[in-house]
Short mmCIF file of C-alpha atoms in Angstrom, two decimals:
data_model
loop_
_atom_site.label_atom_id
_atom_site.label_comp_id
_atom_site.label_asym_id
_atom_site.label_seq_id
_atom_site.Cartn_x
_atom_site.Cartn_y
_atom_site.Cartn_z
CA UNK A 1 -12.95 7.78 21.45
CA UNK A 2 -9.18 7.89 21.13
CA UNK A 3 -7.80 9.05 17.81
CA UNK A 4 -4.79 10.68 16.33
CA UNK A 5 -4.86 13.73 14.04
CA UNK A 6 -2.27 15.28 11.68
CA UNK A 7 -2.20 18.72 13.18
CA UNK A 8 0.95 20.21 11.73
CA UNK A 9 2.43 18.28 8.90
CA UNK A 10 6.29 18.03 8.93
CA UNK A 11 9.00 15.56 9.72
CA UNK A 12 8.20 13.11 12.47
CA UNK A 13 10.91 14.77 14.74
CA UNK A 14 8.65 17.82 14.74
CA UNK A 15 5.58 15.98 16.24
CA UNK A 16 3.19 16.26 13.33
CA UNK A 17 0.61 13.94 15.07
CA UNK A 18 -1.52 14.65 18.16
CA UNK A 19 -3.45 12.25 20.32
CA UNK A 20 -7.11 13.51 20.87
CA UNK A 21 -10.36 12.56 22.29
CA UNK A 22 -13.05 12.82 19.52
CA UNK A 23 -16.67 12.08 19.21
CA UNK A 24 -17.57 8.66 17.71
CA UNK A 25 -18.66 9.37 14.12
CA UNK A 26 -22.06 8.58 12.97
CA UNK A 27 -22.71 6.71 9.74
CA UNK A 28 -24.28 8.68 6.94
CA UNK A 29 -26.65 7.03 4.39
CA UNK A 30 -24.82 4.40 2.63
CA UNK A 31 -22.16 4.11 5.32
CA UNK A 32 -21.03 1.62 8.02
CA UNK A 33 -19.72 2.43 11.37
CA UNK A 34 -16.88 0.17 12.16
CA UNK A 35 -15.15 -0.53 15.49
CA UNK A 36 -11.49 -0.69 14.57
CA UNK A 37 -9.72 -3.77 15.80
CA UNK A 38 -6.35 -3.24 14.08
CA UNK A 39 -4.96 -0.73 11.66
CA UNK A 40 -1.81 -1.17 9.54
CA UNK A 41 0.75 1.59 9.42
CA UNK A 42 1.66 2.43 5.72
CA UNK A 43 4.38 4.67 4.30
CA UNK A 44 1.47 6.71 2.73
CA UNK A 45 0.40 7.57 6.27
CA UNK A 46 3.86 8.83 6.70
CA UNK A 47 3.65 10.91 3.61
CA UNK A 48 0.43 12.45 4.90
CA UNK A 49 1.97 13.15 8.35
CA UNK A 50 5.19 14.67 7.02
CA UNK A 51 3.45 16.83 4.40
CA UNK A 52 4.93 15.02 1.34
CA UNK A 53 1.25 14.95 0.11
CA UNK A 54 -0.70 18.11 0.11
CA UNK A 55 -3.31 18.50 2.89
CA UNK A 56 -6.77 17.44 1.67
CA UNK A 57 -8.50 17.51 5.14
CA UNK A 58 -6.95 19.50 7.95
CA UNK A 59 -6.56 17.51 11.17
CA UNK A 60 -7.11 14.28 9.29
CA UNK A 61 -6.98 10.88 11.19
CA UNK A 62 -4.57 8.71 9.10
CA UNK A 63 -4.86 4.98 8.54
CA UNK A 64 -6.35 2.98 5.52
CA UNK A 65 -5.52 -0.60 6.39
CA UNK A 66 -8.33 -1.17 8.84
CA UNK A 67 -9.83 -4.50 9.99
CA UNK A 68 -12.84 -3.85 12.09
CA UNK A 69 -16.29 -4.94 13.19
CA UNK A 70 -19.48 -3.37 11.91
CA UNK A 71 -21.46 -1.79 14.77
CA UNK A 72 -24.06 0.37 13.08
CA UNK A 73 -25.54 0.90 9.63
CA UNK A 74 -26.48 4.07 7.93
CA UNK A 75 -29.80 4.42 5.93
CA UNK A 76 -30.13 2.34 2.70
CA UNK A 77 -27.31 -0.12 3.50
CA UNK A 78 -27.98 -3.65 2.40
CA UNK A 79 -25.74 -6.81 2.48
CA UNK A 80 -24.25 -6.06 5.93
CA UNK A 81 -25.10 -6.58 9.55
CA UNK A 82 -23.80 -5.66 12.95
CA UNK A 83 -20.97 -8.01 13.88
CA UNK A 84 -19.67 -8.52 10.21
CA UNK A 85 -15.97 -8.17 10.01
CA UNK A 86 -14.82 -5.86 7.11
CA UNK A 87 -11.70 -4.20 5.85
CA UNK A 88 -11.33 -0.50 5.11
CA UNK A 89 -8.79 0.27 2.46
CA UNK A 90 -7.20 3.49 0.73
CA UNK A 91 -9.74 3.91 -2.03
CA UNK A 92 -12.80 5.34 -0.52
CA UNK A 93 -15.11 6.82 -3.20
CA UNK A 94 -15.22 7.38 -6.97
CA UNK A 95 -17.86 9.15 -8.97
CA UNK A 96 -18.97 6.05 -11.12
CA UNK A 97 -19.79 8.27 -14.06
CA UNK A 98 -16.46 9.49 -15.64
CA UNK A 99 -14.81 7.69 -18.56
CA UNK A 100 -12.27 6.09 -16.25
CA UNK A 101 -14.93 4.55 -13.94
CA UNK A 102 -16.91 3.34 -16.99
CA UNK A 103 -13.74 1.72 -18.39
CA UNK A 104 -13.09 -0.20 -15.13
CA UNK A 105 -10.19 2.10 -14.12
CA UNK A 106 -11.91 3.73 -11.16
CA UNK A 107 -8.46 4.31 -9.53
CA UNK A 108 -7.91 7.09 -12.13
CA UNK A 109 -11.25 8.84 -11.30
CA UNK A 110 -10.61 12.64 -11.00
CA UNK A 111 -13.05 12.69 -8.05
CA UNK A 112 -11.70 9.76 -6.19
CA UNK A 113 -11.42 10.13 -2.42
CA UNK A 114 -9.09 8.30 0.07
CA UNK A 115 -9.26 7.02 3.49
CA UNK A 116 -6.89 8.65 5.93
CA UNK A 117 -6.35 11.61 3.45
CA UNK A 118 -9.70 12.95 2.33
CA UNK A 119 -11.68 11.38 5.29
CA UNK A 120 -10.63 10.11 8.75
CA UNK A 121 -9.05 6.83 8.91
CA UNK A 122 -8.21 3.96 11.34
CA UNK A 123 -5.79 5.55 13.88
CA UNK A 124 -8.83 5.75 16.12
CA UNK A 125 -11.28 3.46 17.97
CA UNK A 126 -13.96 3.80 15.34
CA UNK A 127 -14.20 4.78 11.80
CA UNK A 128 -16.93 5.02 8.91
CA UNK A 129 -16.69 3.69 5.46
CA UNK A 130 -19.06 3.84 2.43
CA UNK A 131 -20.51 0.29 2.38
CA UNK A 132 -19.85 0.04 -1.47
CA UNK A 133 -16.06 0.26 -0.53
CA UNK A 134 -15.95 -2.02 2.52
CA UNK A 135 -14.08 -5.19 1.66
CA UNK A 136 -14.76 -8.85 2.62
CA UNK A 137 -11.86 -10.47 4.40
CA UNK A 138 -10.38 -13.96 3.76
CA UNK A 139 -10.21 -16.61 6.46
CA UNK A 140 -7.22 -18.15 7.91
CA UNK A 141 -5.39 -14.95 9.07
CA UNK A 142 -5.16 -13.09 12.40
CA UNK A 143 -6.58 -9.62 12.38
CA UNK A 144 -2.93 -8.12 12.58
CA UNK A 145 -2.05 -10.28 9.55
CA UNK A 146 -5.12 -9.09 7.48
CA UNK A 147 -4.40 -5.36 8.05
CA UNK A 148 -1.36 -5.19 5.78
CA UNK A 149 -3.18 -6.95 3.01
CA UNK A 150 -5.50 -4.01 2.66
CA UNK A 151 -2.98 -1.68 1.26
CA UNK A 152 0.51 -3.11 1.26
CA UNK A 153 -0.86 -6.29 -0.26
CA UNK A 154 -3.25 -4.41 -2.63
CA UNK A 155 -0.86 -1.89 -4.04
CA UNK A 156 1.87 -4.66 -4.44
CA UNK A 157 -0.65 -6.65 -6.37
CA UNK A 158 -1.49 -3.75 -8.51
CA UNK A 159 2.22 -2.89 -9.04
CA UNK A 160 2.77 -6.68 -10.08
CA UNK A 161 0.04 -6.28 -12.72
CA UNK A 162 1.58 -3.19 -13.99
CA UNK A 163 5.04 -4.63 -14.16
CA UNK A 164 3.79 -7.28 -16.84
CA UNK A 165 5.89 -10.04 -15.39
CA UNK A 166 5.90 -12.90 -17.92
CA UNK A 167 5.06 -16.47 -16.75
CA UNK A 168 8.12 -18.01 -15.02
CA UNK A 169 10.00 -14.63 -15.33
CA UNK A 170 12.59 -12.92 -13.40
CA UNK A 171 11.38 -10.14 -11.02
CA UNK A 172 13.44 -7.58 -9.27
CA UNK A 173 12.08 -5.99 -6.21
CA UNK A 174 13.72 -2.64 -4.94
CA UNK A 175 13.01 -2.11 -1.21
CA UNK A 176 11.64 -4.78 1.02
CA UNK A 177 9.15 -3.61 3.57
CA UNK A 178 5.41 -4.23 4.23
CA UNK A 179 4.34 -4.29 0.58
CA UNK A 180 7.27 -5.82 -1.02
CA UNK A 181 7.34 -8.91 1.22
CA UNK A 182 3.77 -9.75 0.40
CA UNK A 183 4.32 -9.10 -3.47
CA UNK A 184 7.31 -11.36 -3.49
CA UNK A 185 5.19 -14.28 -2.12
CA UNK A 186 2.41 -13.66 -4.79
CA UNK A 187 5.07 -13.68 -7.53
CA UNK A 188 6.80 -16.71 -6.11
CA UNK A 189 3.33 -18.62 -5.90
CA UNK A 190 2.90 -17.76 -9.49
CA UNK A 191 6.25 -19.42 -10.50
CA UNK A 192 8.43 -16.36 -10.80
CA UNK A 193 12.14 -16.07 -9.82
CA UNK A 194 12.47 -13.12 -7.33
CA UNK A 195 15.65 -11.14 -6.68
CA UNK A 196 15.32 -8.61 -3.78
CA UNK A 197 17.49 -5.39 -3.73
CA UNK A 198 17.54 -3.42 -0.39
CA UNK A 199 19.98 -1.71 1.88
CA UNK A 200 18.56 -3.42 4.89
CA UNK A 201 20.31 -6.47 6.02
CA UNK A 202 17.36 -7.79 8.10
CA UNK A 203 15.06 -7.31 4.92
CA UNK A 204 17.56 -9.26 2.94
CA UNK A 205 17.44 -12.15 5.50
CA UNK A 206 13.64 -12.14 5.40
CA UNK A 207 13.61 -12.13 1.64
CA UNK A 208 15.79 -15.25 1.54
CA UNK A 209 13.80 -16.93 4.10
CA UNK A 210 10.56 -16.25 2.03
CA UNK A 211 12.17 -17.90 -1.02
CA UNK A 212 13.90 -15.11 -2.93
CA UNK A 213 16.64 -16.55 -5.37
CA UNK A 214 19.01 -13.56 -4.20
CA UNK A 215 19.04 -10.61 -1.92
CA UNK A 216 21.56 -7.80 -2.39
CA UNK A 217 22.24 -4.22 -2.03
CA UNK A 218 19.72 -1.88 -3.76
CA UNK A 219 22.48 -0.02 -5.74
CA UNK A 220 24.09 -3.20 -6.98
CA UNK A 221 23.00 -5.05 -10.11
CA UNK A 222 21.05 -8.40 -9.63
CA UNK A 223 22.80 -11.68 -10.66
CA UNK A 224 20.90 -11.76 -13.86
CA UNK A 225 18.78 -9.50 -16.19
CA UNK A 226 15.28 -8.83 -15.01
CA UNK A 227 12.01 -9.30 -16.98
CA UNK A 228 10.29 -6.91 -14.68
CA UNK A 229 11.05 -4.78 -11.64
CA UNK A 230 9.12 -3.07 -8.98
CA UNK A 231 10.35 0.03 -7.07
CA UNK A 232 8.76 0.07 -3.60
CA UNK A 233 11.40 2.28 -1.91
CA UNK A 234 10.34 6.10 -2.43
CA UNK A 235 13.95 6.84 -3.84
CA UNK A 236 14.17 8.38 -7.27
CA UNK A 237 17.81 7.55 -7.38
CA UNK A 238 16.90 3.93 -7.71
CA UNK A 239 15.07 4.35 -10.97
CA UNK A 240 18.39 4.26 -12.90
CA UNK A 241 19.82 1.11 -11.43
CA UNK A 242 16.39 -0.61 -11.69
CA UNK A 243 16.10 0.33 -15.46
CA UNK A 244 19.65 -0.72 -16.10
CA UNK A 245 18.88 -4.13 -14.61
CA UNK A 246 16.03 -4.79 -17.05
CA UNK A 247 16.44 -7.14 -19.94
CA UNK A 248 15.15 -6.02 -23.42
CA UNK A 249 11.43 -5.36 -23.22
CA UNK A 250 11.41 -5.26 -19.47
CA UNK A 251 9.08 -3.06 -17.41
CA UNK A 252 9.77 -1.10 -14.33
CA UNK A 253 6.65 -0.22 -12.11
CA UNK A 254 6.98 2.38 -9.45
CA UNK A 255 4.50 1.45 -6.56
CA UNK A 256 4.65 4.51 -4.29
CA UNK A 257 2.29 7.45 -4.21
CA UNK A 258 5.33 9.65 -3.63
CA UNK A 259 8.86 9.46 -5.13
CA UNK A 260 11.89 11.80 -4.69
CA UNK A 261 13.27 13.34 -7.86
CA UNK A 262 14.55 10.97 -10.54
CA UNK A 263 17.98 11.81 -11.89
CA UNK A 264 18.44 12.23 -15.56
CA UNK A 265 18.30 9.04 -17.62
CA UNK A 266 20.53 7.85 -20.40
CA UNK A 267 18.39 6.80 -23.24
CA UNK A 268 20.71 4.05 -24.60
CA UNK A 269 21.42 2.57 -21.13
CA UNK A 270 18.13 2.92 -19.38
CA UNK A 271 15.27 2.93 -21.93
CA UNK A 272 16.39 1.63 -25.41
CA UNK A 273 15.38 -1.85 -26.49
CA UNK A 274 11.75 -1.09 -25.38
CA UNK A 275 12.26 -0.86 -21.81
CA UNK A 276 9.45 1.12 -20.14
CA UNK A 277 8.45 2.81 -16.78
CA UNK A 278 5.11 2.63 -15.26
CA UNK A 279 3.53 4.45 -12.32
CA UNK A 280 0.95 2.83 -10.12
CA UNK A 281 -2.09 4.83 -8.91
CA UNK A 282 -3.95 3.10 -6.19
CA UNK A 283 -6.01 0.00 -6.92
CA UNK A 284 -9.55 -0.68 -8.08
CA UNK A 285 -12.10 -2.71 -6.10
CA UNK A 286 -11.90 -5.40 -8.70
CA UNK A 287 -8.09 -5.61 -7.91
CA UNK A 288 -8.94 -5.65 -4.17
CA UNK A 289 -11.43 -8.59 -4.52
CA UNK A 290 -9.06 -10.48 -6.89
CA UNK A 291 -6.01 -10.11 -4.55
CA UNK A 292 -7.99 -11.02 -1.44
CA UNK A 293 -9.36 -14.13 -3.07
CA UNK A 294 -5.83 -15.08 -3.95
CA UNK A 295 -4.83 -14.49 -0.35
CA UNK A 296 -7.55 -16.74 0.80
CA UNK A 297 -6.46 -19.55 -1.61
CA UNK A 298 -2.67 -19.06 -1.02
CA UNK A 299 -1.80 -18.28 2.49
CA UNK A 300 0.77 -15.46 2.64
CA UNK A 301 3.23 -15.22 5.49
CA UNK A 302 2.67 -11.66 6.96
CA UNK A 303 5.56 -10.22 9.00
CA UNK A 304 4.06 -7.72 11.42
CA UNK A 305 5.47 -5.51 14.20
CA UNK A 306 2.76 -4.70 16.80
CA UNK A 307 2.25 -1.23 18.42
CA UNK A 308 -0.48 -0.08 20.67
CA UNK A 309 -2.78 2.67 19.25
CA UNK A 310 -1.23 5.10 21.82
CA UNK A 311 2.13 4.52 20.10
CA UNK A 312 1.03 5.49 16.57
CA UNK A 313 3.47 8.34 16.43
CA UNK A 314 6.35 6.01 17.38
CA UNK A 315 5.37 3.52 14.79
CA UNK A 316 5.53 6.18 12.10
CA UNK A 317 8.79 7.41 13.39
CA UNK A 318 10.23 3.92 13.34
CA UNK A 319 8.94 3.62 9.80
CA UNK A 320 10.60 6.80 8.81
CA UNK A 321 13.74 5.58 10.30
CA UNK A 322 13.68 2.25 8.38
CA UNK A 323 13.38 0.36 11.70
CA UNK A 324 10.36 -1.76 10.78
CA UNK A 325 11.07 -5.15 9.09
CA UNK A 326 7.68 -6.31 7.64
CA UNK A 327 4.53 -4.26 8.44
CA UNK A 328 3.77 -2.25 11.47
CA UNK A 329 0.22 -2.68 12.89
CA UNK A 330 -1.64 -0.77 15.51
CA UNK A 331 -3.68 -2.91 17.89
CA UNK A 332 -6.66 -0.90 18.97
#
């Protein structure tokens, strides 16, 4: 099969990915073999390729927004059949025994494993996934629209939960790419007022078209104080303006798995009056089922930019250069 591997992590200009011919994987006990139909291109893939995240599997195949078709089942798999359409997401395995798993917070499991980082992902024609972590897909969407829901949508939903947005509240979104444009729609469907702050003029236009109350530059204050904010851009310098934009008691959720260094904060300006910062660490399977059910009941407008599988390196290069408005998707 055709596949991509991260052979020398570094800036995209140095060519960290290599196209290869690889053997089609075989499903182990408890796993599904999936023919990849499409795979979303996520900023986390970029962090894996460029070495922002430490290497967990040398030569890993990236990709964790996979929409595919089951073609074979490993031993002891029940509840699936060949021909079923499933999603493969970032969270791939947890121990099920630790205190975090027992509390329903499996995303914090110290033994958690991730698709496209610890195991090969969807920048390939086939992939395997533990059946317990394969996700059902909602109807009413094309395959390329479903792919971004499996990470961009999921992590945005988790970030929205962590931001503790009150009913009818004012939400600020910093950065407006694949995840943010989905999260904005979820917040709007729940009755929130959304203000988008991003340096991209095209992204600001998209935000307004989706129903945002305002769209301005990321470094500028929003038109009114925010009850909650989510930082999607992996830019630590934006933490200060985001905190300064919060009303009393407001919460800033930082959605990315990687963030550049945060400058010093001023306690009175940025944190006093019970403002708080929260990080976001993946999502649980319960989050995934809840979000995908929501997406099935409230159709989300998914803005995608298609690329061929053979152009995966170009897709990541465009993402690194902020040349993707919406979500890039590889058509396999």
